[in-house]
């Protein structure tokens, strides 16, 4: 599963799962461009340095993934800088959890815009390049919550379920042009967000997982590498759960 010479764009990759995916794909030889949104430049520079250690080209773009124009500009600049685009990973996402009774319209809109509209934005911006090349791998990060639902996360679950429907649709549209589109649905993954949970709640989740452990960002990254590489050349329109058997 090598990516030498492949040009990769990952949204939201300055930390967490996105960063782990970027590192895994850079280790395999892929040139990495990534977007970030926020003011934590230290995290961005740390990620850039870690990626360059693999001897690949690296470029970051400050862009709000939910902003249609900003996303198109970032993709255009990336294609111009790298000379193409082979792999697109849509990872950017947020949560604004609350029971529906208390959920505000602003919290609904923010989650749907960042998690779901961003996927439309990046794929729409990338599609001409993929079609011209007659190749490409699109990897969209959803969640097991998008399959099972979860109380207090109606907005998040809707956005992640939407990613699955969107991906299956474009896989049908683009397959004849040798462009693949797949979904990774992570389960309970150890990130800064899950670290904030009470230890008792974390243990409660672990007890539900057949493998009896939380997943690691690297577990998701390994799946992303498989889908980015030619090893998965006959796989499209699929949802791969990286959840330790949680929804089995």
XYZ file of N, CA and C in Angstrom:
744
model
N 0.844 -1.186 0.000
C 0.000 0.000 0.000
C 0.883 1.240 0.000
N 1.394 1.566 -1.176
C 2.288 2.707 -1.318
C 1.609 3.839 -2.078
N 1.970 5.078 -1.738
C 1.370 6.248 -2.365
C 2.410 7.169 -2.990
N 3.585 6.646 -3.261
C 4.662 7.494 -3.783
C 4.207 8.209 -5.046
N 4.341 9.537 -5.032
C 3.942 10.348 -6.168
C 2.486 10.752 -6.156
N 1.699 10.195 -5.235
C 0.284 10.550 -5.145
C 0.127 11.877 -4.404
N -0.855 12.656 -4.832
C -1.106 13.973 -4.250
C -2.399 13.905 -3.437
N -2.292 14.251 -2.159
C -3.378 14.028 -1.207
C -3.828 15.349 -0.600
N -5.139 15.511 -0.465
C -5.704 16.652 0.254
C -6.589 16.132 1.373
N -6.343 16.623 2.598
C -7.098 16.198 3.777
C -7.656 17.435 4.461
N -8.943 17.423 4.765
C -9.522 18.554 5.479
C -9.430 18.316 6.984
N -9.120 19.388 7.708
C -9.066 19.309 9.165
C -8.012 18.352 9.678
N -6.752 18.559 9.278
C -5.709 17.572 9.598
C -4.616 18.103 10.509
N -4.874 19.162 11.240
C -3.821 19.685 12.128
C -3.749 18.938 13.449
N -4.745 18.094 13.717
C -4.751 17.345 14.980
C -5.675 16.129 14.856
N -5.648 15.278 15.858
C -6.593 14.165 15.958
C -6.522 13.169 14.825
N -7.694 12.672 14.425
C -7.771 11.644 13.389
C -7.211 12.161 12.068
N -7.504 13.413 11.736
C -6.996 13.973 10.491
C -5.482 13.981 10.434
N -4.857 14.338 11.541
C -3.394 14.346 11.602
C -2.849 12.935 11.461
N -3.472 11.977 12.128
C -3.018 10.587 12.035
C -3.108 10.076 10.606
N -4.178 10.440 9.897
C -4.320 10.041 8.495
C -3.225 10.682 7.648
N -2.976 11.966 7.885
C -1.935 12.663 7.129
C -0.575 12.004 7.327
N -0.243 11.664 8.558
C 1.045 11.029 8.850
C 1.158 9.649 8.198
N 0.074 8.883 8.258
C 0.096 7.535 7.677
C 0.277 7.603 6.157
N -0.419 8.533 5.511
C -0.324 8.643 4.054
C 1.007 9.248 3.621
N 1.571 10.122 4.449
C 2.898 10.667 4.160
C 3.963 9.581 4.315
N 3.800 8.744 5.318
C 4.741 7.638 5.528
C 4.761 6.705 4.326
N 3.603 6.588 3.649
C 3.502 5.742 2.459
C 3.998 6.452 1.201
N 4.437 7.713 1.346
C 5.037 8.420 0.222
C 4.170 9.467 -0.423
N 2.959 9.692 0.090
C 2.078 10.676 -0.515
C 2.470 12.104 -0.175
N 2.352 12.992 -1.148
C 2.519 14.423 -0.879
C 1.228 14.925 -0.241
N 1.354 15.691 0.839
C 0.194 16.019 1.671
C -0.102 17.512 1.687
N -1.327 17.851 1.311
C -1.867 19.190 1.545
C -3.006 19.016 2.541
N -3.144 19.953 3.460
C -4.243 19.839 4.414
C -4.797 21.208 4.751
N -6.071 21.216 5.113
C -6.714 22.455 5.519
C -6.872 22.480 7.025
N -6.976 23.681 7.544
C -7.252 23.862 8.970
C -8.096 25.114 9.115
N -8.820 25.183 10.210
C -9.665 26.340 10.476
C -9.500 26.688 11.952
N -9.018 27.875 12.224
C -8.755 28.264 13.604
C -7.456 29.040 13.701
N -7.052 29.297 14.925
C -5.871 30.141 15.145
C -4.714 29.402 15.801
N -4.843 28.079 15.976
C -3.779 27.312 16.629
C -2.680 26.990 15.612
N -1.865 28.002 15.331
C -0.809 27.824 14.332
C 0.294 26.896 14.820
N 0.442 26.791 16.138
C 1.466 25.883 16.669
C 1.154 24.441 16.270
N -0.124 24.055 16.355
C -0.519 22.706 15.953
C -0.285 22.503 14.461
N -0.564 23.524 13.669
C -0.359 23.441 12.212
C 1.114 23.248 11.889
N 1.966 24.067 12.516
C 3.406 23.976 12.241
C 3.992 22.654 12.725
N 3.494 22.153 13.848
C 3.957 20.860 14.357
C 3.600 19.745 13.381
N 2.384 19.802 12.857
C 1.948 18.799 11.880
C 2.776 18.891 10.605
N 3.012 20.096 10.126
C 3.823 20.277 8.916
C 5.214 19.674 9.098
N 5.834 19.939 10.237
C 7.184 19.435 10.499
C 7.199 17.907 10.541
N 6.184 17.325 11.180
C 6.118 15.865 11.277
C 5.940 15.236 9.900
N 5.166 15.874 9.050
C 4.947 15.350 7.700
C 6.200 15.469 6.847
N 6.883 16.608 6.947
C 8.092 16.814 6.132
C 9.200 15.840 6.506
N 9.146 15.299 7.711
C 10.157 14.336 8.139
C 10.144 13.079 7.271
N 9.037 12.848 6.568
C 8.950 11.685 5.677
C 9.497 11.993 4.280
N 9.965 13.221 4.063
C 10.566 13.581 2.787
C 9.557 13.831 1.687
N 8.327 14.182 2.040
C 7.294 14.450 1.043
C 6.998 15.949 0.999
N 6.325 16.367 -0.064
C 5.901 17.767 -0.149
C 4.726 18.002 0.788
N 4.723 19.167 1.429
C 3.676 19.481 2.408
C 3.226 20.923 2.210
N 1.928 21.136 2.259
C 1.394 22.490 2.169
C 0.094 22.549 2.955
N -0.070 23.611 3.741
C -1.304 23.791 4.513
C -2.072 24.996 3.998
N -3.385 24.933 4.171
C -4.263 26.007 3.719
C -5.254 26.341 4.824
N -5.336 27.624 5.168
C -6.348 28.052 6.131
C -7.657 28.233 5.372
N -8.634 27.383 5.671
C -9.914 27.438 4.954
C -11.001 26.812 5.811
N -12.113 27.491 5.892
C -13.300 26.964 6.557
C -13.962 25.993 5.591
N -13.972 24.714 5.942
C -14.495 23.692 5.029
C -15.962 23.893 4.704
N -16.696 24.609 5.561
C -18.119 24.842 5.307
C -18.355 26.008 4.353
N -17.297 26.736 4.013
C -17.379 27.898 3.129
C -17.105 27.451 1.695
N -18.112 27.544 0.844
C -18.005 27.048 -0.535
C -16.866 27.721 -1.291
N -16.799 29.044 -1.262
C -15.779 29.769 -2.014
C -14.382 29.516 -1.467
N -14.237 29.525 -0.134
C -12.923 29.293 0.478
C -12.406 27.904 0.167
N -13.321 26.934 0.162
C -12.928 25.563 -0.158
C -12.465 25.444 -1.601
N -13.199 26.049 -2.511
C -12.806 26.000 -3.920
C -11.444 26.648 -4.133
N -11.195 27.745 -3.451
C -9.897 28.418 -3.580
C -8.778 27.526 -3.065
N -8.990 26.868 -1.923
C -7.966 25.994 -1.356
C -7.666 24.826 -2.290
N -8.712 24.221 -2.867
C -8.508 23.096 -3.774
C -7.780 23.557 -5.035
N -8.176 24.681 -5.588
C -7.507 25.213 -6.778
C -6.034 25.487 -6.508
N -5.747 26.099 -5.358
C -4.358 26.406 -5.009
C -3.549 25.127 -4.805
N -4.178 24.117 -4.200
C -3.490 22.849 -3.973
C -3.163 22.171 -5.297
N -4.122 22.114 -6.206
C -3.911 21.471 -7.513
C -2.825 22.198 -8.289
N -2.828 23.511 -8.212
C -1.803 24.292 -8.906
C -0.421 24.042 -8.307
N -0.340 23.989 -6.983
C 0.945 23.810 -6.305
C 1.519 22.405 -6.505
N 0.638 21.392 -6.477
C 1.100 20.003 -6.543
C 1.007 19.405 -7.940
N 0.271 20.078 -8.833
C 0.141 19.560 -10.185
C -0.899 18.482 -10.344
N -1.839 18.407 -9.413
C -2.897 17.401 -9.517
C -3.444 17.031 -8.157
N -4.386 16.092 -8.169
C -4.997 15.604 -6.933
C -5.421 14.160 -7.161
N -4.934 13.265 -6.309
C -5.235 11.840 -6.456
C -6.134 11.302 -5.354
N -5.993 11.855 -4.159
C -6.740 11.349 -3.001
C -7.321 12.527 -2.234
N -8.620 12.475 -1.964
C -9.300 13.494 -1.164
C -9.865 12.828 0.078
N -9.477 13.339 1.245
C -9.999 12.818 2.512
C -10.782 13.923 3.208
N -12.080 13.718 3.360
C -12.929 14.681 4.058
C -13.044 14.271 5.522
N -12.321 14.987 6.370
C -12.246 14.644 7.779
C -12.803 15.730 8.692
N -12.893 16.966 8.215
C -13.318 18.082 9.062
C -14.673 17.798 9.696
N -14.784 18.078 10.994
C -16.053 17.839 11.672
C -16.089 18.469 13.052
N -17.302 18.752 13.517
C -17.512 19.310 14.851
C -18.715 18.629 15.493
N -18.877 18.834 16.786
C -20.074 18.404 17.497
C -20.668 19.596 18.240
N -21.979 19.589 18.359
C -22.720 20.548 19.185
C -23.861 19.765 19.819
N -23.500 18.881 20.754
C -24.453 17.914 21.285
C -25.485 18.555 22.209
N -26.701 18.076 22.079
C -27.776 18.472 22.981
C -29.008 17.656 22.620
N -29.912 17.484 23.588
C -31.185 16.865 23.287
C -31.951 17.769 22.316
N -32.725 17.163 21.440
C -33.430 17.934 20.429
C -34.284 19.038 21.054
N -34.860 18.756 22.206
C -35.698 19.734 22.886
C -34.938 21.024 23.168
N -33.626 20.901 23.402
C -32.799 22.059 23.759
C -31.870 22.506 22.634
N -31.879 21.797 21.531
C -30.946 22.110 20.446
C -31.388 23.368 19.713
N -30.450 24.282 19.527
C -30.769 25.523 18.829
C -30.615 25.339 17.318
N -31.256 26.217 16.573
C -31.098 26.199 15.123
C -29.646 26.438 14.739
N -28.965 27.301 15.494
C -27.555 27.605 15.199
C -26.690 26.360 15.360
N -26.962 25.545 16.399
C -26.186 24.323 16.603
C -26.470 23.297 15.509
N -27.720 23.224 15.068
C -28.058 22.326 13.961
C -27.323 22.758 12.693
N -27.430 24.027 12.357
C -26.828 24.530 11.121
C -25.310 24.396 11.132
N -24.677 24.691 12.272
C -23.218 24.627 12.343
C -22.715 23.217 12.066
N -23.341 22.224 12.678
C -22.896 20.836 12.508
C -23.151 20.340 11.087
N -24.318 20.645 10.541
C -24.611 20.214 9.162
C -23.700 20.908 8.159
N -23.378 22.161 8.397
C -22.513 22.900 7.469
C -21.079 22.387 7.493
N -20.532 22.206 8.682
C -19.131 21.771 8.792
C -18.982 20.298 8.424
N -19.897 19.458 8.873
C -19.731 18.019 8.690
C -20.197 17.523 7.328
N -21.305 18.057 6.829
C -21.891 17.538 5.594
C -21.687 18.457 4.398
N -22.015 19.730 4.542
C -21.834 20.631 3.410
C -20.370 20.685 2.983
N -19.454 20.563 3.930
C -18.027 20.596 3.597
C -17.648 19.486 2.629
N -18.294 18.332 2.764
C -18.002 17.209 1.866
C -18.461 17.541 0.445
N -19.652 18.111 0.341
C -20.119 18.599 -0.968
C -19.140 19.619 -1.530
N -18.702 20.559 -0.685
C -17.809 21.631 -1.146
C -16.523 21.083 -1.742
N -15.870 20.188 -1.035
C -14.570 19.696 -1.491
C -14.696 18.788 -2.708
N -15.701 17.921 -2.709
C -15.876 17.029 -3.857
C -16.245 17.841 -5.096
N -17.133 18.806 -4.925
C -17.518 19.676 -6.041
C -16.300 20.410 -6.602
N -15.418 20.872 -5.704
C -14.234 21.607 -6.133
C -13.189 20.702 -6.790
N -13.212 19.420 -6.456
C -12.186 18.486 -6.935
C -12.598 17.720 -8.176
N -13.891 17.711 -8.465
C -14.418 16.779 -9.444
C -13.819 16.966 -10.836
N -13.590 18.195 -11.273
C -13.047 18.415 -12.616
C -11.650 17.825 -12.750
N -10.851 17.955 -11.688
C -9.501 17.376 -11.716
C -9.563 15.865 -11.801
N -10.426 15.257 -10.992
C -10.567 13.800 -11.023
C -11.046 13.323 -12.391
N -12.030 14.016 -12.953
C -12.575 13.609 -14.243
C -11.532 13.738 -15.360
N -10.738 14.786 -15.299
C -9.695 14.987 -16.299
C -8.658 13.881 -16.227
N -8.328 13.467 -15.000
C -7.336 12.403 -14.804
C -7.920 11.018 -15.044
N -9.258 10.920 -14.960
C -9.947 9.627 -14.992
C -9.437 8.711 -13.892
N -9.244 9.297 -12.723
C -8.829 8.511 -11.558
C -9.012 9.363 -10.312
N -9.042 8.690 -9.170
C -9.134 9.399 -7.907
C -9.797 8.545 -6.844
N -9.419 8.804 -5.605
C -10.035 8.113 -4.473
C -10.557 9.153 -3.492
N -11.861 9.113 -3.232
C -12.493 10.010 -2.281
C -12.815 9.211 -1.020
N -12.334 9.693 0.118
C -12.538 9.003 1.394
C -13.228 9.972 2.342
N -14.448 9.655 2.713
C -15.219 10.523 3.588
C -15.354 9.909 4.980
N -15.013 10.689 5.983
C -15.055 10.193 7.358
C -16.437 10.459 7.946
N -17.167 9.394 8.214
C -18.484 9.483 8.833
C -18.350 9.059 10.297
N -19.260 8.254 10.784
C -19.238 7.771 12.161
C -20.255 6.654 12.293
N -20.034 5.751 13.253
C -21.036 4.724 13.521
C -22.341 5.362 13.990
N -22.242 6.589 14.533
C -23.454 7.299 14.952
C -24.348 7.605 13.749
N -23.741 7.753 12.579
C -24.513 7.976 11.371
C -25.264 6.738 10.926
N -24.927 5.590 11.477
C -25.595 4.326 11.170
C -26.624 3.985 12.246
N -26.222 4.153 13.506
C -27.066 3.709 14.622
C -27.877 4.819 15.267
N -27.441 6.088 15.077
C -28.044 7.185 15.822
C -27.528 7.203 17.250
N -27.748 8.325 17.951
C -27.330 8.415 19.353
C -28.089 9.554 20.008
N -28.645 9.295 21.166
C -29.412 10.314 21.877
C -28.539 11.527 22.171
N -29.075 12.701 21.939
C -28.331 13.928 22.177
C -27.442 14.347 21.029
N -27.489 13.593 19.924
C -26.644 13.905 18.776
C -27.434 13.852 17.466
N -28.651 14.348 17.478
C -29.478 14.300 16.270
C -28.826 15.044 15.119
N -28.198 16.185 15.407
C -27.536 16.962 14.349
C -26.305 16.219 13.821
N -25.499 15.712 14.730
C -24.285 14.983 14.346
C -24.630 13.710 13.573
N -25.607 12.951 14.073
C -26.005 11.710 13.408
C -26.558 11.990 12.017
N -27.357 13.058 11.896
C -27.904 13.411 10.586
C -26.800 13.773 9.604
N -25.810 14.525 10.076
C -24.710 14.921 9.188
C -23.892 13.717 8.745
N -23.653 12.786 9.661
C -22.832 11.622 9.333
C -23.591 10.610 8.476
N -24.901 10.501 8.694
C -25.716 9.660 7.820
C -25.779 10.266 6.426
N -25.850 11.586 6.362
C -25.854 12.266 5.071
C -24.594 12.003 4.276
N -23.462 11.932 4.958
C -22.193 11.631 4.288
C -22.259 10.262 3.620
N -22.877 9.303 4.286
C -22.981 7.957 3.721
C -23.831 7.971 2.453
N -24.995 8.616 2.511
C -25.857 8.687 1.333
C -25.202 9.434 0.189
N -24.525 10.526 0.509
C -23.821 11.315 -0.508
C -22.745 10.469 -1.183
N -21.977 9.751 -0.390
C -20.859 8.970 -0.920
C -21.340 7.848 -1.820
N -22.392 7.138 -1.406
C -22.919 6.061 -2.236
C -23.441 6.607 -3.569
N -24.018 7.807 -3.535
C -24.544 8.407 -4.759
C -23.431 8.786 -5.726
N -22.384 9.437 -5.214
C -21.323 9.855 -6.129
C -20.493 8.663 -6.602
N -20.452 7.583 -5.801
C -19.765 6.374 -6.261
C -20.440 5.837 -7.515
N -21.773 5.910 -7.554
C -22.514 5.477 -8.733
C -22.278 6.420 -9.913
N -22.201 7.708 -9.632
C -21.999 8.700 -10.698
C -20.609 8.619 -11.319
N -19.611 8.343 -10.486
C -18.217 8.513 -10.920
C -17.479 7.214 -11.235
N -18.103 6.093 -10.930
C -17.412 4.815 -11.101
C -16.930 4.559 -12.519
N -17.706 4.971 -13.509
C -17.318 4.711 -14.904
C -16.081 5.491 -15.308
N -15.749 6.524 -14.539
C -14.535 7.310 -14.807
C -13.361 6.869 -13.933
N -13.511 5.717 -13.290
C -12.459 5.143 -12.445
C -12.167 6.011 -11.220
N -13.196 6.685 -10.740
C -13.096 7.485 -9.516
C -13.871 6.751 -8.432
N -13.219 6.445 -7.337
C -13.828 5.680 -6.259
C -14.211 6.598 -5.106
N -15.264 6.229 -4.378
C -15.700 7.001 -3.218
C -16.150 6.026 -2.131
N -15.556 6.140 -0.973
C -15.873 5.249 0.137
C -15.970 6.018 1.449
N -16.539 5.362 2.442
C -16.748 5.956 3.763
C -16.028 5.136 4.823
N -15.412 5.836 5.753
C -14.931 5.205 6.982
C -15.835 5.680 8.108
N -16.361 4.731 8.876
C -17.229 5.060 10.009
C -16.540 4.638 11.302
N -15.800 5.562 11.922
C -15.116 5.219 13.177
C -16.119 5.031 14.315
N -15.708 4.230 15.275
C -16.486 4.068 16.494
C -15.926 4.937 17.601
N -15.681 4.358 18.764
C -15.183 5.100 19.925
C -13.660 5.211 19.808
N -13.195 6.338 19.309
C -11.772 6.557 19.044
C -11.192 7.504 20.100
N -10.027 7.158 20.620
C -9.371 7.971 21.653
C -8.825 9.259 21.031
N -9.481 10.360 21.316
C -9.048 11.678 20.837
C -9.165 12.663 21.997
N -8.790 13.910 21.754
C -8.908 14.930 22.792
C -10.356 15.073 23.245
N -11.300 14.854 22.325
C -12.719 14.976 22.666
C -13.159 13.860 23.613
N -12.773 12.617 23.316
C -13.173 11.511 24.180
C -12.418 11.528 25.500
N -11.224 12.104 25.513
C -10.459 12.203 26.762
C -11.162 13.051 27.806
N -12.075 13.920 27.348
C -12.796 14.780 28.279
C -13.933 14.056 28.992
N -14.262 12.852 28.532
C -15.330 12.091 29.162
C -14.879 11.532 30.507
N -15.833 11.380 31.413
C -15.535 10.774 32.708
C -15.011 9.349 32.509
N -13.993 8.936 33.297
C -13.449 7.576 33.159
C -14.520 6.488 33.225
N -15.525 6.692 34.069
C -16.592 5.693 34.186
C -17.381 5.572 32.886
N -17.587 6.705 32.207
C -18.307 6.690 30.937
C -17.465 6.051 29.847
N -16.165 6.321 29.867
C -15.267 5.684 28.905
C -15.290 4.169 29.076
N -15.265 3.726 30.327
C -15.284 2.288 30.603
C -16.602 1.665 30.163
N -17.678 2.423 30.321
C -18.994 1.943 29.888
C -18.995 1.691 28.385
N -18.379 2.598 27.624
C -18.271 2.413 26.183
C -17.420 1.192 25.845
N -16.289 1.057 26.534
C -15.376 -0.054 26.258
C -16.060 -1.400 26.472
N -16.912 -1.472 27.488
C -17.608 -2.723 27.771
C -18.541 -3.128 26.636
N -18.983 -2.166 25.835
C -19.874 -2.460 24.703
C -19.106 -2.922 23.470
N -17.791 -2.763 23.477
C -16.967 -3.059 22.300
C -16.412 -4.478 22.399
N -16.694 -5.356 21.444
C -16.188 -6.723 21.507
C -14.672 -6.822 21.682
N -13.912 -5.913 21.072
C -12.450 -5.963 21.218
C -11.970 -5.370 22.538
N -12.898 -4.793 23.317
C -12.618 -4.330 24.684
C -11.523 -3.278 24.772
N -11.488 -2.389 23.815
C -10.576 -1.251 23.887
C -11.107 -0.128 23.028
N -10.664 1.077 23.331
C -10.977 2.189 22.446
C -10.122 2.080 21.189
N -10.622 2.620 20.106
C -9.821 2.674 18.901
C -8.815 3.803 18.986
N -7.808 3.744 18.157
C -6.790 4.788 18.084
C -6.923 5.521 16.744
N -6.528 6.782 16.701
C -6.541 7.482 15.415
C -5.791 6.714 14.335
N -4.743 6.002 14.741
C -3.958 5.230 13.779
C -4.760 4.077 13.176
N -5.752 3.568 13.904
C -6.613 2.513 13.350
C -7.415 3.055 12.176
N -7.923 4.251 12.320
C -8.664 4.896 11.235
C -7.711 5.223 10.091
N -6.503 5.677 10.434
C -5.523 6.053 9.416
C -5.113 4.852 8.562
N -4.997 3.691 9.165
C -4.618 2.497 8.409
C -5.693 2.141 7.389
N -6.954 2.307 7.777
C -8.050 2.063 6.837
C -8.018 3.086 5.703
N -7.719 4.335 6.043
C -7.626 5.381 5.024
C -6.515 5.080 4.027
N -5.397 4.578 4.512
C -4.297 4.226 3.613
C -4.728 3.133 2.645
N -5.424 2.140 3.139
C -5.923 1.068 2.280
C -6.828 1.625 1.183
N -7.760 2.500 1.553
C -8.699 3.052 0.576
C -8.033 4.035 -0.381
N -6.954 4.664 0.066
C -6.228 5.600 -0.797
C -5.355 4.882 -1.814
N -4.961 3.670 -1.498
C -3.990 2.955 -2.321
C -4.654 2.075 -3.369
N -3.836 1.553 -4.264
C -4.332 0.657 -5.309
C -4.766 -0.693 -4.754
N -4.456 -0.953 -3.481
C -4.883 -2.210 -2.863
C -6.401 -2.306 -2.793
N -7.082 -1.166 -2.866
C -8.551 -1.149 -2.798
C -9.169 -0.739 -4.138
N -8.479 -1.039 -5.227
C -8.890 -0.540 -6.544
C -10.247 -1.052 -7.010
N -10.767 -2.113 -6.388
C -12.074 -2.651 -6.787
C -13.125 -2.421 -5.699
N -12.887 -1.415 -4.874
C -13.817 -1.102 -3.789
C -14.321 0.319 -3.945
N -15.625 0.477 -4.053
C -16.231 1.803 -4.101
C -17.659 1.739 -3.583
N -18.138 2.855 -3.056
C -19.493 2.931 -2.529
C -19.710 2.184 -1.230
N -18.624 1.899 -0.505
C -18.722 1.077 0.694
C -18.547 1.886 1.977
N -19.090 1.355 3.058
C -18.914 1.926 4.392
C -18.120 0.929 5.215
N -16.929 1.311 5.638
C -16.094 0.431 6.467
C -16.127 0.934 7.894
N -16.638 0.115 8.807
C -16.708 0.489 10.216
C -15.394 0.145 10.900
N -14.779 1.153 11.491
C -13.561 0.950 12.287
C -13.991 1.173 13.734
N -14.596 0.139 14.307
C -15.274 0.320 15.595
C -15.061 -0.805 16.590
N -14.123 -1.715 16.301
C -13.874 -2.802 17.238
C -15.034 -3.760 17.382
N -15.976 -3.708 16.438
C -17.138 -4.594 16.509
C -18.332 -3.999 17.231
N -18.281 -2.697 17.524
C -19.318 -2.043 18.320
C -20.707 -2.249 17.737
N -20.853 -2.161 16.418
C -22.170 -2.298 15.798
C -22.388 -3.660 15.160
N -21.554 -4.613 15.465
C -21.681 -5.947 14.873
C -22.995 -6.603 15.294
